[in-house]
Structures are given as C-alpha cells and as structure tokens.
Coordinates of C-alpha atoms and ligand atoms in Angstrom, one line a residue:
M1 CA 65.1 -2.8 27.1
A2 CA 65.6 0.8 27.4
P3 CA 62.5 2.8 28.5
A4 CA 60.4 4.3 25.9
I5 CA 60.7 8.0 26.1
T6 CA 59.0 11.2 24.8
D7 CA 59.9 15.1 25.1
G8 CA 58.2 18.5 25.9
F9 CA 57.0 19.0 22.2
H10 CA 55.2 16.1 22.5
L11 CA 53.7 16.4 25.6
V12 CA 52.5 19.9 24.9
V13 CA 50.8 18.4 21.8
D14 CA 49.3 15.7 23.8
A15 CA 47.8 17.5 26.4
L16 CA 46.1 19.8 23.7
K17 CA 44.6 17.1 22.0
L18 CA 43.8 15.8 25.5
N19 CA 41.6 18.9 26.0
G20 CA 40.2 19.1 22.7
L21 CA 42.0 22.0 21.3
D22 CA 42.8 21.2 17.8
T23 CA 43.8 24.6 16.3
I24 CA 47.3 26.7 16.4
Y25 CA 47.7 30.1 15.1
G26 CA 51.3 31.3 15.4
V27 CA 54.4 32.6 13.7
A28 CA 57.2 29.9 13.6
G29 CA 60.8 30.3 14.9
I30 CA 63.3 29.4 17.8
P31 CA 62.1 27.6 19.8
I32 CA 58.9 26.7 19.0
T33 CA 59.1 25.5 15.2
D34 CA 58.9 21.7 15.9
L35 CA 56.1 22.5 18.4
A36 CA 54.0 23.7 15.2
R37 CA 55.6 21.0 13.0
L38 CA 54.7 17.9 15.5
A39 CA 50.9 19.8 16.0
Q40 CA 50.4 19.4 12.5
A41 CA 52.3 16.0 12.2
E42 CA 49.4 14.9 14.9
G43 CA 46.3 16.3 13.1
M44 CA 46.1 19.9 14.8
R45 CA 45.2 22.5 12.6
Y46 CA 48.3 25.0 12.4
F47 CA 47.6 28.1 10.8
G48 CA 50.9 30.8 10.5
F49 CA 50.9 34.3 10.0
R50 CA 52.9 37.1 8.9
H51 CA 52.5 38.7 12.4
E52 CA 52.1 37.4 16.0
Q53 CA 49.4 40.0 16.6
S54 CA 47.0 38.7 14.1
A55 CA 47.8 35.2 14.9
G56 CA 46.3 36.4 18.7
Y57 CA 43.5 38.2 17.2
A58 CA 42.5 34.9 15.5
A59 CA 43.0 32.9 18.7
A60 CA 41.1 35.1 20.7
I61 CA 38.0 35.5 18.4
A62 CA 38.1 31.3 17.7
G63 CA 37.9 31.4 21.3
Y64 CA 34.8 33.3 21.8
L65 CA 32.9 31.7 19.0
T66 CA 33.4 28.2 20.3
R67 CA 34.0 28.7 23.8
K68 CA 37.2 26.7 23.9
P69 CA 40.6 28.4 24.5
G70 CA 42.1 29.9 21.4
I71 CA 45.7 28.8 21.0
C72 CA 48.2 31.0 19.7
L73 CA 51.9 30.2 20.0
T74 CA 54.8 32.6 19.5
V75 CA 58.7 32.8 19.9
S76 CA 60.6 34.4 22.4
A77 CA 60.6 38.1 23.6
P78 CA 59.8 40.0 20.2
G79 CA 57.3 37.8 18.8
F80 CA 56.0 37.1 22.4
L81 CA 55.6 40.8 22.9
N82 CA 53.8 41.0 19.1
G83 CA 51.1 38.6 20.5
M84 CA 50.9 40.8 23.8
V85 CA 48.3 42.9 22.6
A86 CA 46.2 40.4 21.3
L87 CA 46.4 38.7 24.7
A88 CA 45.6 41.9 26.7
N89 CA 42.9 42.5 24.3
A90 CA 41.4 39.2 24.7
T91 CA 41.5 40.1 28.4
T92 CA 40.0 43.4 28.3
N93 CA 36.7 41.7 26.0
G94 CA 36.6 38.4 28.2
F95 CA 37.6 36.2 25.1
P96 CA 39.3 32.9 25.9
M97 CA 42.7 32.6 24.7
I98 CA 46.1 31.3 25.8
Q99 CA 49.2 32.5 24.5
I100 CA 51.9 29.8 24.5
S101 CA 55.4 31.5 24.2
G102 CA 58.7 29.5 24.0
S103 CA 61.0 31.4 26.4
S104 CA 64.9 31.5 26.5
D105 CA 67.4 30.3 28.9
R106 CA 65.8 31.2 32.5
A107 CA 69.3 31.2 34.2
I108 CA 70.9 33.7 31.7
V109 CA 67.7 35.7 31.2
D110 CA 67.5 36.0 35.1
L111 CA 71.0 37.2 35.5
Q112 CA 70.3 39.7 32.6
Q113 CA 73.4 38.4 30.5
G114 CA 72.2 38.6 27.3
D115 CA 70.4 35.5 25.7
Y116 CA 69.3 35.3 22.1
E117 CA 65.8 37.1 22.2
E118 CA 66.3 37.6 26.5
L119 CA 62.9 38.6 28.2
D120 CA 61.4 37.6 31.7
Q121 CA 58.0 36.8 29.5
M122 CA 56.0 35.6 32.4
N123 CA 56.4 38.8 34.6
A124 CA 55.7 40.9 31.3
A125 CA 52.5 39.0 30.7
K126 CA 51.4 39.3 33.9
P127 CA 49.6 43.5 33.9
Y128 CA 47.7 42.1 30.3
A129 CA 47.0 38.4 31.1
K130 CA 43.8 37.0 33.5
A131 CA 46.6 34.9 34.6
A132 CA 50.2 33.9 33.4
F133 CA 52.4 30.6 34.1
R134 CA 55.4 29.2 33.8
V135 CA 56.1 25.8 33.1
N136 CA 60.0 24.6 34.4
R137 CA 59.7 20.9 34.2
A138 CA 58.5 18.6 31.5
E139 CA 56.6 16.6 33.9
D140 CA 54.8 19.6 34.9
I141 CA 53.3 20.6 31.3
G142 CA 50.1 18.7 31.6
I143 CA 49.1 20.8 34.4
G144 CA 50.4 23.8 33.5
I145 CA 48.1 23.6 30.1
A146 CA 45.2 22.3 32.6
R147 CA 45.8 25.7 34.3
A148 CA 45.8 27.6 31.6
I149 CA 42.7 26.3 30.3
R150 CA 40.7 26.7 33.3
A151 CA 42.2 30.1 34.1
A152 CA 41.0 31.1 30.3
L153 CA 37.3 30.0 30.8
S154 CA 36.3 30.1 34.1
G155 CA 34.2 32.7 35.4
R156 CA 34.8 36.3 33.0
P157 CA 36.8 34.6 30.2
G158 CA 40.3 36.0 29.2
G159 CA 43.6 35.8 28.1
V160 CA 45.7 33.5 29.8
Y161 CA 49.7 33.3 29.3
L162 CA 51.8 30.2 29.3
D163 CA 55.7 30.5 29.0
L164 CA 57.4 27.3 28.0
T165 CA 61.3 27.3 28.0
A166 CA 63.1 26.0 25.3
D167 CA 64.6 23.7 27.9
V168 CA 61.2 22.4 28.9
L169 CA 60.2 21.6 24.9
A170 CA 63.4 19.9 24.6
A171 CA 63.5 17.8 27.5
T172 CA 62.8 14.1 27.5
I173 CA 60.8 12.2 29.9
D174 CA 59.7 8.5 30.5
S175 CA 56.7 7.9 28.5
R176 CA 54.7 6.5 31.4
A177 CA 55.5 9.1 33.4
A178 CA 54.7 11.4 30.8
S179 CA 51.1 10.3 30.2
E180 CA 50.7 10.0 34.0
S181 CA 51.0 13.8 34.1
L182 CA 48.4 14.6 31.6
V183 CA 45.4 16.3 33.0
Q184 CA 41.8 16.5 31.3
V185 CA 40.0 19.0 32.5
V186 CA 37.0 18.5 33.8
D187 CA 34.2 21.3 33.8
P188 CA 36.7 23.8 32.7
A189 CA 33.6 26.6 33.1
P190 CA 31.3 25.4 35.8
P191 CA 27.9 27.3 35.5
R192 CA 27.5 29.8 38.5
I193 CA 23.9 29.4 39.6
P194 CA 22.2 33.0 41.0
S195 CA 21.0 32.9 44.5
P196 CA 16.9 32.9 44.6
E197 CA 17.1 36.0 46.5
S198 CA 18.9 37.9 43.6
I199 CA 16.1 36.6 41.0
E200 CA 13.4 37.7 43.2
R201 CA 15.2 41.0 43.8
A202 CA 15.6 41.4 40.0
L203 CA 11.8 40.7 39.1
K204 CA 10.3 42.7 41.9
L205 CA 12.3 45.7 40.3
L206 CA 11.2 44.9 36.8
A207 CA 7.8 44.4 37.8
A208 CA 7.5 48.1 39.6
A209 CA 9.2 49.6 36.3
E210 CA 7.2 51.8 33.8
R211 CA 9.8 52.2 31.1
P212 CA 12.0 48.9 31.7
L213 CA 15.0 48.5 29.1
I214 CA 17.1 45.4 28.5
I215 CA 20.7 46.0 27.0
L216 CA 22.4 42.8 25.4
G217 CA 26.3 42.5 25.9
K218 CA 28.4 40.3 24.1
G219 CA 28.9 38.3 27.4
A220 CA 25.1 37.5 26.7
A221 CA 26.6 36.3 23.2
Y222 CA 29.2 34.4 24.6
A223 CA 27.0 32.7 27.0
Q224 CA 25.4 30.9 23.8
A225 CA 22.1 30.9 25.8
D226 CA 20.2 31.9 22.6
S227 CA 16.6 30.6 23.0
D228 CA 16.2 31.3 27.0
L229 CA 17.5 35.0 26.2
R230 CA 14.6 35.4 23.5
A231 CA 12.3 33.7 25.6
W232 CA 13.1 36.1 28.2
I233 CA 12.8 39.1 25.9
E234 CA 9.6 37.7 24.1
T235 CA 7.5 36.7 27.2
T236 CA 8.5 40.0 29.2
G237 CA 7.6 42.4 26.2
I238 CA 10.7 44.9 27.3
P239 CA 12.4 46.6 24.6
Y240 CA 16.0 45.8 24.0
L241 CA 19.2 47.4 22.9
P242 CA 22.0 45.0 21.4
M243 CA 25.5 46.2 21.8
S244 CA 27.5 45.8 18.8
M245 CA 28.8 42.4 19.1
A246 CA 25.1 41.4 20.9
K247 CA 23.4 42.3 17.3
G248 CA 21.9 39.1 15.6
L249 CA 21.2 37.6 19.2
L250 CA 17.7 38.3 18.1
P251 CA 17.7 39.6 14.3
D252 CA 17.9 43.3 14.0
D253 CA 14.9 43.6 12.2
H254 CA 13.2 42.3 15.8
P255 CA 9.9 44.2 16.8
Q256 CA 11.5 44.9 20.3
S257 CA 14.4 45.9 19.1
A258 CA 14.8 49.8 20.1
A259 CA 18.1 50.1 18.2
A260 CA 16.7 52.6 15.9
A261 CA 15.4 54.7 19.2
R262 CA 18.8 53.9 21.4
S263 CA 19.2 57.6 22.6
F264 CA 15.6 57.8 23.3
A265 CA 15.0 54.9 25.2
L266 CA 18.4 55.2 27.1
S267 CA 17.4 58.6 28.5
Q268 CA 14.2 57.6 29.4
A269 CA 14.3 53.9 30.4
D270 CA 13.6 53.8 34.4
V271 CA 14.9 50.4 34.9
V272 CA 17.9 48.9 32.6
M273 CA 18.5 45.4 32.6
L274 CA 22.2 44.7 31.9
I275 CA 22.8 41.1 30.1
G276 CA 26.6 40.5 29.9
A277 CA 26.8 44.6 29.0
R278 CA 29.5 46.5 31.1
L279 CA 29.1 50.2 32.1
N280 CA 32.0 51.0 30.5
W281 CA 32.7 54.3 28.0
L282 CA 30.4 52.6 25.4
L283 CA 27.5 53.2 27.7
A284 CA 29.0 56.5 29.1
H285 CA 29.2 54.6 32.6
G286 CA 25.8 54.5 33.0
K287 CA 25.8 58.4 33.9
G288 CA 25.4 61.9 32.4
S289 CA 23.0 63.3 29.6
Q290 CA 22.4 60.0 27.9
W291 CA 20.8 58.6 30.8
N292 CA 17.5 59.0 32.9
E293 CA 19.1 60.7 36.0
R294 CA 17.2 58.5 38.3
V295 CA 17.5 55.0 36.6
R296 CA 18.3 51.8 38.5
F297 CA 20.0 48.9 37.2
V298 CA 19.2 45.0 37.2
Q299 CA 22.7 43.6 36.1
I300 CA 23.6 40.0 35.5
D301 CA 27.0 39.2 35.2
I302 CA 29.5 35.9 36.0
E303 CA 31.9 38.4 37.2
P304 CA 30.8 39.6 41.1
T305 CA 33.4 42.7 40.8
E306 CA 31.7 44.1 38.1
M307 CA 28.7 45.1 40.1
D308 CA 29.1 48.8 41.2
S309 CA 32.0 49.6 39.2
N310 CA 30.3 52.5 37.7
R311 CA 27.0 52.8 39.3
P312 CA 25.3 51.2 41.9
I313 CA 23.3 48.4 41.0
A314 CA 20.6 47.8 42.6
A315 CA 19.3 44.4 41.7
P316 CA 22.7 42.4 40.7
I317 CA 22.5 38.8 39.7
V318 CA 26.0 37.1 39.7
A319 CA 25.3 34.1 37.5
D320 CA 26.4 33.0 34.2
I321 CA 23.7 33.9 31.8
G322 CA 22.3 30.7 30.9
S323 CA 21.3 29.5 34.4
A324 CA 20.3 33.3 34.9
M325 CA 17.9 33.0 32.4
R326 CA 16.7 29.9 33.2
C327 CA 15.9 30.9 36.6
L328 CA 14.1 34.0 35.7
L329 CA 11.9 32.4 33.4
D330 CA 11.0 29.9 36.0
A331 CA 10.2 32.2 38.7
A332 CA 8.5 35.1 36.6
R333 CA 4.5 34.7 36.8
P334 CA 3.4 35.4 33.2
G335 CA 2.0 39.2 33.3
R336 CA 4.1 40.0 36.5
I337 CA 6.2 42.1 34.3
K338 CA 4.3 44.7 32.1
P339 CA 6.1 47.5 30.5
N340 CA 3.9 50.6 30.2
R341 CA 2.1 50.7 26.7
E342 CA 2.8 54.2 26.4
W343 CA 6.6 53.4 26.8
L344 CA 6.2 50.6 24.0
E345 CA 4.4 53.3 21.8
Q346 CA 7.0 55.8 22.2
I347 CA 9.7 53.9 21.2
A348 CA 7.8 52.4 18.4
S349 CA 7.2 56.1 17.1
R350 CA 10.5 57.0 17.6
K351 CA 11.8 54.1 15.9
R352 CA 9.6 55.0 12.6
Q353 CA 11.1 58.8 12.5
N354 CA 14.3 57.6 13.0
I355 CA 14.1 54.8 9.9
E356 CA 12.3 56.9 7.6
R357 CA 15.2 59.6 8.2
M358 CA 18.1 56.6 7.5
Q359 CA 16.2 55.4 4.5
A360 CA 16.4 59.0 3.2
R361 CA 20.0 59.0 3.7
L362 CA 20.7 55.3 2.4
S363 CA 18.6 56.0 -0.5
A364 CA 20.6 58.9 -2.1
N365 CA 23.8 57.5 -4.3
P366 CA 26.1 60.2 -4.2
D367 CA 29.2 60.4 -6.2
P368 CA 31.8 59.6 -4.9
M369 CA 30.4 57.1 -2.4
N370 CA 29.7 58.0 1.0
F371 CA 29.4 55.5 4.4
Y372 CA 26.0 55.4 3.9
S373 CA 25.8 54.4 0.2
A374 CA 28.8 51.8 0.0
L375 CA 27.1 50.6 3.6
R376 CA 24.0 50.1 1.9
A377 CA 25.3 48.5 -1.3
I378 CA 26.9 46.1 1.4
R379 CA 24.1 45.5 3.1
D380 CA 21.6 44.6 0.4
V381 CA 24.0 41.7 -0.4
L382 CA 24.4 40.4 2.8
A383 CA 20.6 40.8 3.6
G384 CA 20.4 37.2 2.1
R385 CA 23.2 35.7 3.6
P386 CA 22.7 35.9 7.3
D387 CA 25.4 32.8 7.8
I388 CA 28.3 35.5 6.9
Y389 CA 30.5 36.7 9.7
V390 CA 30.7 40.3 9.7
V391 CA 34.0 41.9 11.0
N392 CA 34.4 45.3 11.0
E393 CA 37.2 48.0 12.3
G394 CA 37.9 52.0 11.6
A395 CA 36.2 54.8 13.1
N396 CA 33.5 55.9 10.5
T397 CA 33.4 52.7 8.8
L398 CA 32.9 51.2 12.1
D399 CA 30.7 53.3 13.5
F400 CA 28.1 53.7 10.1
G401 CA 28.8 50.0 9.8
R402 CA 27.2 49.4 13.3
N403 CA 24.4 50.9 12.5
I404 CA 23.8 50.0 8.8
I405 CA 24.5 46.6 8.8
D406 CA 21.9 44.7 10.1
M407 CA 22.5 41.1 11.6
Y408 CA 20.2 38.2 11.8
E409 CA 22.2 35.6 13.8
P410 CA 24.0 35.5 17.1
R411 CA 27.7 36.1 17.3
K412 CA 28.0 36.9 13.3
R413 CA 29.5 40.6 14.0
L414 CA 32.7 40.8 15.5
D415 CA 34.4 44.3 15.6
S416 CA 36.8 46.6 17.5
G417 CA 35.2 45.6 20.8
T418 CA 35.9 47.2 24.2
W419 CA 39.5 48.5 23.2
G420 CA 38.4 50.3 20.4
V421 CA 41.2 48.7 18.8
M422 CA 42.7 48.9 15.2
G423 CA 44.1 45.8 13.4
I424 CA 41.5 43.2 14.6
G425 CA 40.4 42.8 11.0
M426 CA 42.3 40.1 9.2
G427 CA 43.2 38.1 12.6
Y428 CA 39.5 38.1 13.3
A429 CA 38.5 37.6 10.0
I430 CA 40.8 34.3 9.4
G431 CA 40.1 33.0 13.2
A432 CA 36.0 33.1 12.2
A433 CA 36.9 31.3 8.9
T434 CA 38.8 28.5 10.0
A435 CA 36.6 28.2 13.4
S436 CA 33.4 28.0 11.0
G437 CA 34.1 26.9 7.8
K438 CA 31.9 30.1 6.8
P439 CA 32.4 33.1 4.7
V440 CA 33.5 36.4 6.3
V441 CA 33.2 39.9 4.7
A442 CA 35.5 42.3 6.7
I443 CA 34.4 45.8 6.0
E444 CA 37.8 47.8 7.2
G445 CA 38.5 51.7 7.3
D446 CA 41.7 52.0 4.8
S447 CA 43.6 53.0 8.1
A448 CA 42.3 50.1 10.0
F449 CA 43.3 47.9 7.3
G450 CA 46.9 48.6 7.4
F451 CA 47.3 47.3 10.8
S452 CA 46.9 43.9 9.4
G453 CA 47.1 44.0 5.8
M454 CA 49.9 41.8 5.2
E455 CA 47.8 39.0 6.6
I456 CA 46.1 38.9 3.2
E457 CA 48.8 36.6 2.0
T458 CA 47.7 34.3 4.8
I459 CA 44.1 34.5 3.6
C460 CA 45.3 33.4 0.0
R461 CA 47.7 31.0 1.3
Y462 CA 45.3 29.2 3.1
G463 CA 42.4 30.0 0.4
L464 CA 40.6 31.2 3.3
P465 CA 36.7 32.0 1.9
I466 CA 37.3 36.1 3.2
V467 CA 36.4 39.2 1.3
V468 CA 38.0 42.2 2.5
A469 CA 36.1 45.7 1.6
V470 CA 38.5 48.2 2.1
F471 CA 36.9 51.8 2.8
N472 CA 39.3 54.3 1.1
N473 CA 38.5 57.9 2.0
G474 CA 42.2 58.4 2.1
G475 CA 42.9 58.6 5.9
I476 CA 42.0 58.6 9.3
Y477 CA 38.5 59.9 9.4
R478 CA 38.7 61.9 6.6
G479 CA 41.0 62.0 3.5
D480 CA 41.0 66.0 3.0
D481 CA 43.3 66.8 5.9
A482 CA 45.7 69.9 5.6
N483 CA 48.8 70.2 6.8
R484 CA 48.5 72.6 9.4
S485 CA 51.9 74.4 8.5
G486 CA 51.3 74.6 5.0
G487 CA 54.2 73.2 4.2
S488 CA 53.6 70.0 1.8
E489 CA 54.1 67.0 3.8
P490 CA 50.8 65.1 4.5
S491 CA 48.8 65.8 7.6
P492 CA 49.0 63.4 10.3
T493 CA 45.7 61.8 9.6
T494 CA 46.4 62.0 5.7
L495 CA 46.6 58.5 3.9
M496 CA 46.9 57.4 -0.2
K497 CA 43.7 58.4 -1.6
N498 CA 44.5 57.1 -5.2
A499 CA 45.7 53.8 -3.3
R500 CA 44.6 50.7 -5.0
Y501 CA 44.5 48.2 -2.1
D502 CA 43.1 46.0 -4.7
K503 CA 46.3 45.1 -6.3
L504 CA 47.7 44.1 -3.1
I505 CA 45.8 40.8 -3.2
E506 CA 46.6 40.3 -6.9
A507 CA 50.1 39.5 -5.7
F508 CA 49.1 36.9 -3.7
G509 CA 46.5 35.4 -6.6
G510 CA 43.4 36.7 -4.7
A511 CA 40.7 38.3 -6.6
G512 CA 40.9 42.6 -6.5
Y513 CA 38.0 44.5 -7.1
H514 CA 37.8 48.4 -7.6
A515 CA 34.5 49.7 -6.8
S516 CA 33.6 53.7 -7.3
D517 CA 30.3 53.4 -7.4
T518 CA 27.6 51.0 -5.3
E519 CA 26.5 49.2 -8.4
S520 CA 30.0 47.9 -9.1
L521 CA 30.6 47.3 -5.1
G522 CA 27.5 45.6 -5.0
K523 CA 28.4 43.4 -8.0
A524 CA 32.0 42.7 -6.7
L525 CA 30.5 41.8 -3.5
T526 CA 28.4 39.4 -4.9
D527 CA 31.1 37.6 -7.2
A528 CA 33.6 37.5 -4.8
L529 CA 31.0 35.8 -2.2
A530 CA 30.0 33.5 -5.1
S531 CA 33.6 32.2 -5.7
G532 CA 34.5 31.2 -2.5
R533 CA 37.9 32.6 -2.9
P534 CA 39.8 35.5 -1.3
A535 CA 38.9 39.0 -2.7
L536 CA 39.5 42.5 -1.6
I537 CA 37.3 45.4 -2.9
N538 CA 38.7 48.8 -3.1
C539 CA 35.9 50.9 -2.0
V540 CA 36.2 55.0 -3.1
I541 CA 34.7 56.6 -0.7
D542 CA 34.3 60.7 -0.5
P543 CA 37.5 61.9 1.7
T544 CA 34.9 64.8 3.2
A545 CA 32.4 62.3 4.1
G546 CA 33.8 61.1 7.5
T547 CA 34.0 63.1 10.6
E548 CA 36.7 63.3 12.8
S549 CA 37.0 60.5 15.6
G550 CA 33.7 59.1 13.9
H551 CA 30.7 59.0 16.7
I552 CA 32.9 59.3 19.8
Q553 CA 33.9 63.1 19.0
N554 CA 33.2 63.5 22.8
L555 CA 36.2 61.4 23.7
N556 CA 38.4 63.7 21.5
P557 CA 40.3 66.2 23.4
K558 CA 40.7 69.5 21.2
S559 CA 43.5 72.0 21.9
S560 CA 41.5 75.5 22.7
L561 CA 44.0 77.5 21.1
S562 CA 44.3 78.6 17.8
D563 CA 47.3 77.4 16.0
S564 CA 49.4 80.7 16.0
K565 CA 48.8 81.0 19.8
Q566 CA 50.2 77.3 20.2
R567 CA 53.4 78.5 18.7
G568 CA 53.1 81.7 21.6
D569 CA 53.7 84.2 18.8
A570 CA 50.1 86.1 19.6
G571 CA 48.7 87.7 22.5
Ligands
LIG1 P1 29.7 44.7 25.6 O1 30.7 45.5 25.2 O2 28.9 44.0 24.4 O3 28.8 46.0 26.4 P2 30.9 43.9 27.8 O4 32.5 43.3 27.3 O5 31.2 45.0 28.1 O6 29.7 43.7 26.7 O7 30.7 43.1 29.0 C1 30.4 41.6 28.8 C2 30.1 41.0 30.2 O8 29.6 39.6 30.0 C3 31.3 40.7 31.3 O9 31.4 41.5 32.2 C4 31.3 39.6 31.5 O10 32.0 39.4 32.6 C5 30.3 39.0 31.3 N1 30.1 37.4 30.7 C6 30.7 36.8 30.0 N2 30.2 35.6 29.8 C7 29.2 35.4 30.7 C8 28.6 34.4 30.8 N3 28.6 33.1 30.4 N4 27.5 34.7 32.0 C9 27.6 35.8 32.4 N5 28.0 37.1 32.5 C10 29.2 36.8 31.3
LIG2 N1 46.0 52.4 17.2 C1 45.0 51.7 17.8 C2 45.7 49.9 17.7 N2 44.0 51.9 17.9 C3 43.4 52.9 17.3 N3 42.1 52.9 17.7 C4 44.2 53.8 16.8 C5 45.7 53.7 16.8 C6 43.4 55.3 16.7 N4 42.6 55.4 15.8 C7 41.0 55.0 15.9 O1 40.8 55.2 17.1 S1 40.3 55.1 14.5 C8 41.4 54.7 13.5 C9 42.8 54.9 14.6 C10 44.3 54.8 13.6 C11 41.5 54.9 12.1 C12 40.5 55.4 11.4 O2 40.5 55.4 10.1 P1 40.1 54.6 9.2 O3 38.5 54.6 9.3 O4 40.2 55.0 7.9 O5 40.0 53.2 9.8 P2 37.4 56.0 8.7 O6 36.4 55.1 8.2 O7 38.3 56.4 7.7 O8 36.9 56.9 10.0
LIG3 MG1 40.0 56.3 6.5

C-alpha cells in the first residue's frame, strides 16, 4: 500500500488551524489560489479583497482586536508589495499580523533571470517587518508558521512576513511526517512581570507628585487589562488623557478624564505616567511648549528600548500592562498617591470652560454643514450604540472626529494611528466587522475614502454591517483651493465637490444616502444602522470649513517665498 501523502497547501491550512487562526484576508492568484480555496474548504473564513493593502489592514486590525495574528494572503511580487504598506503599518502601530505570500522560483529569482512576478520578497520585507522568514522545505511549514506567530505576538506585537515558495506549496510529503512537523505554539505572548524595584520607584515618584497625569495609549487598549486599569485610575484619583485609540478604555464621560482640558493638563503635569503610549510625534516627543519643562515620567511598556527614546524616563516599568497594573494595585497603600486638590479643581474648571465653548460650536446648524455640525449629528446617533465600532480617517475629519465622537467601550475606535496613514478605512472596517460580528461606522474624509473606496464592493459582496460616512468637502483639507498659476486645472488638493459617492455603493446593491443637512444625516445613519446592511452616506460639508493639515499644521513646512519669488522673477 502506498503511504498516505499530503502537500504544502494542506500543511499550511493545518498549521494555521492548529494554532486557532481561523480567518484569512487576501487577494487570490498564482501561486496561492488553491491555498485560499483549501482554507475555505477546511472551514476557515476567507475574505477576498480588491487590493492587498486593504486585506492587510483588515488582518492587522483583526489582530489588534483579537490578540491573535491577523493573516493576510498575497500573491508574489506586486501583490506582496501592495500588502507591504499594511504590514509596515502593523509593525509601526504594534498590531500582530502575518503576511503570507507565495513567491516565485528561488533559483530563477536569485539569478535574476526574469521569472513571472520575480522579487526577492523576504529581503524586501525585512526593513518593514518585525521579522521575516522563508520556508524552503515543506517539512518546515509547521516551524515557519510557529515562528511567525510567536514573532507577531510576543513582546511588542508587530507585522511578520512569511514567504512560501510555489515549490513548497506544491511539494508532497508523507502524511505522518507532515503531521509530526506541525507545531502548536505554547504561550505565544508570555507575560512580562515587572521587577518589584521598578514598581516601588514608580509609586514613590507618583506619591511625591502634586500634579500627576496618566496617559493611556493603544498599548493599554491592546493589553485588555480593562478592569485593573480602571481600578488603578479610580483608586489613585489621577486624571487621565486617552490617546485616540485608547478612547473608551474608560468611558469618555468619566469624571477623571482630562481630555477636554488636554493642553492645560499636559502643560502643567509634574509627573506623567505613560501606560502603553509612546512619546512620539503625537505627544510632541514629550518636550516643547506643550509640556511642563520639569515634567518627570513613569512609563509602562513591554518594549525595554522604548524607555528614554525621546525623554529620560525616571521610573521605567518594563512589563506587560496587565501584570504591571496588578503589581501596582497590590503595592499601593490606599491614600499613598494623592493628587493635589487644587490640581483636580483646575482641571475640572478648565474642562467646564472648554466643554461650554465646544457646546456652542456643536449646537450651531450652518448650511452647508461643517465638521462640528455633521459630527454632532453622527455623535447623537452613536451615543445610544456603544457597541458600534468607529473607524476614522482624513485630516479635519479625523481631528474633529476624535474630539467630538465620544467612546464608551474599549477598543471601539480605530483610526489612522501612529503613521497618520490614509487608506485604512475600508480595511479596518471590514476587519472589525468580520472579527467581531458588530456594526461599524466609518467616518471618512473624501480624500481618505478614495484610497480604499473600491472595497465597498467587498463590503457588499459579504453583506457586512458597515456604514460609510464620506465627509465630502471637495478636497484634501478644503475644497476651495485655487490653482496658483491662475490656470483652469484643479489645484493639488482639489477633489470633485459635487461627487455623489453614494452612487458608488448603489452599483453594488448597497444603500446610498445623500445628506446635505444634519437632519437628513442623522436619519440616514439611523436607517442604515437599523437595516444592518452596507450603506454609504455622502455628507455635504462646507468646502471652506477645514484647515490645511487639520490639527497638525505645525508639521507642514511652508514656503516662505511668494509665488513670484519662487519663480525667480522678483527681487
Ligand atoms: P498611542 O499611539 O496610543 O500613543 P503607541 O502605539 O504609541 O500608542 O504606544 C503603544 C505602546 O504600548 C508601544 O510602545 C508598545 O510597545 C506598548 N505595548 C503594546 N502592548 C503592550 C502590553 N501588552 N503591555 C505593555 N506595553 C504594551
Ligand atoms: N497618503 C497617505 C498614504 N497618507 C497620508 N497621510 C497622505 C497621503 C497625506 N494626507 C494626509 O496626511 S491627510 C490627507 C492626505 C492625502 C487627506 C485629507 O483629506 P480628507 O480629509 O478629505 O481625507 P479632510 O476632512 O478634507 O481634511
Ligand atoms: Mg476632504
């Protein structure tokens, strides 16, 4: 009797399933078409996209939400490269993801003899991935996938590249040897326990603080230590600021939230405790006019080299956040940490002022809508639906959205993140909807939407409960920029103001809505959510309402010369 045999395709699927990975996001083609088919035949979920970048974003956000690496499957060379932005974005943001790509004949690729879709993919991936591996023998598939899982999940999570050559996929192997080669990864993200000294050092610094402040980042959201985190904040009484994707870890209307007094709190705090947040550009690197000059830091991070990366960290706690929170709660004597009363009162009064000012802006009802009024209409509908995921990208659409849309549950807000990247919209929406089964509202700048707009066909094909609100202000930042030459071609930031994005989704059987005022916007969103079906709302926004670069104008270099000086015909 001939020995039972299997092949690389089957081994890959077996290895993924053995490790509890049940979903693949990808685009089919040579050499992975049969891998996608087989995965589906074997009970995995397969979501086919229109572009690998969106498939990669879906995998990355699913990884963030589930703490299992999201799997993105791509074809060789161009498909691989299309996925690479998403893989790099996952690495930058600390989301666990594995991009599995088929690759062409190694012998031909390495001699650069011009194979179909020829590229040295593993080496191309290395600078953008947390780790990159290639499997060259079918019997190494199990180990290769185990290494990829561990690399994606352990320590600071990230994007991992796994190269599977066409030869390996097609190779046959004895079934028994195959099943013995599989590896079930044990404890892929081991906790990192903080040293007692680091806990004591941090407590001492916090106890001596007069104006302490906690900053929660998306690492804290990822850690899923929600109740200990809340207990820590509430027992210490320290005010906190959530970074954008940490919104909802505690509900945004929590009395200790200092979000509405953000600038004041940052500029005055004498000790800042960073919990899963980096001192990168989003926090002005911890220095400059936004910060108190003499601020000292406590930082909890699983990545040791994050400490002192921008500012000296007086009390580093290298640990996973769950373990750190438990140690801190155990060690902190009640009453030892006591923020100054005056500090809390100052924050409270600043909050009241700012909330009043915001209220005035939100209650205006201009025609056409501006960012405040349109987001208020959306906020009012979402207020009763804390279960809904909010995806948000754009410049003004992002910056206003972050401030106006309150979140009440952890990990419900998904946005452009550390890279400020446009194009995550439909991928994140699909990843969140498929990983959670919950509805998603994607609030998208008209430019931002364009990067992944074709995925509305994917949304309709799978019938996902996703509502896309396109904030159509006719451009990148604004819709009123002129061609500085006086010519008739559109300016670099101009898009079509009168575009009817709602018609796009109708082509695929989804529901299109056109909203030119807050009442029709609120009604469209309510109806679309009630239907549970794919929908797109074209929201008409005043083209003059936005500002260039949104809230990060300080990062936008400007020419100091006038147009004529630049041309060299003056002075
Ligand atoms: P934000 O953009 O919200 O400020 P960042 O992405 O800059 O957040 O920072 C998240 C940080 O959290 C990263 O430095 C990462 O190493 C860290 N991190 C991620 N997961 C954990 C965890 N489970 N425990 C501790 N730190 C974590
Ligand atoms: N390309 C990529 C991948 N990421 C980017 N961040 C950009 C380009 C540059 N960019 C921004 O930083 S925001 C933005 C672009 C193109 C779009 C802003 O326009 P919008 O939002 O219509 O999405 P608003 O509401 O009009 O500001
Ligand atoms: Mg716009």
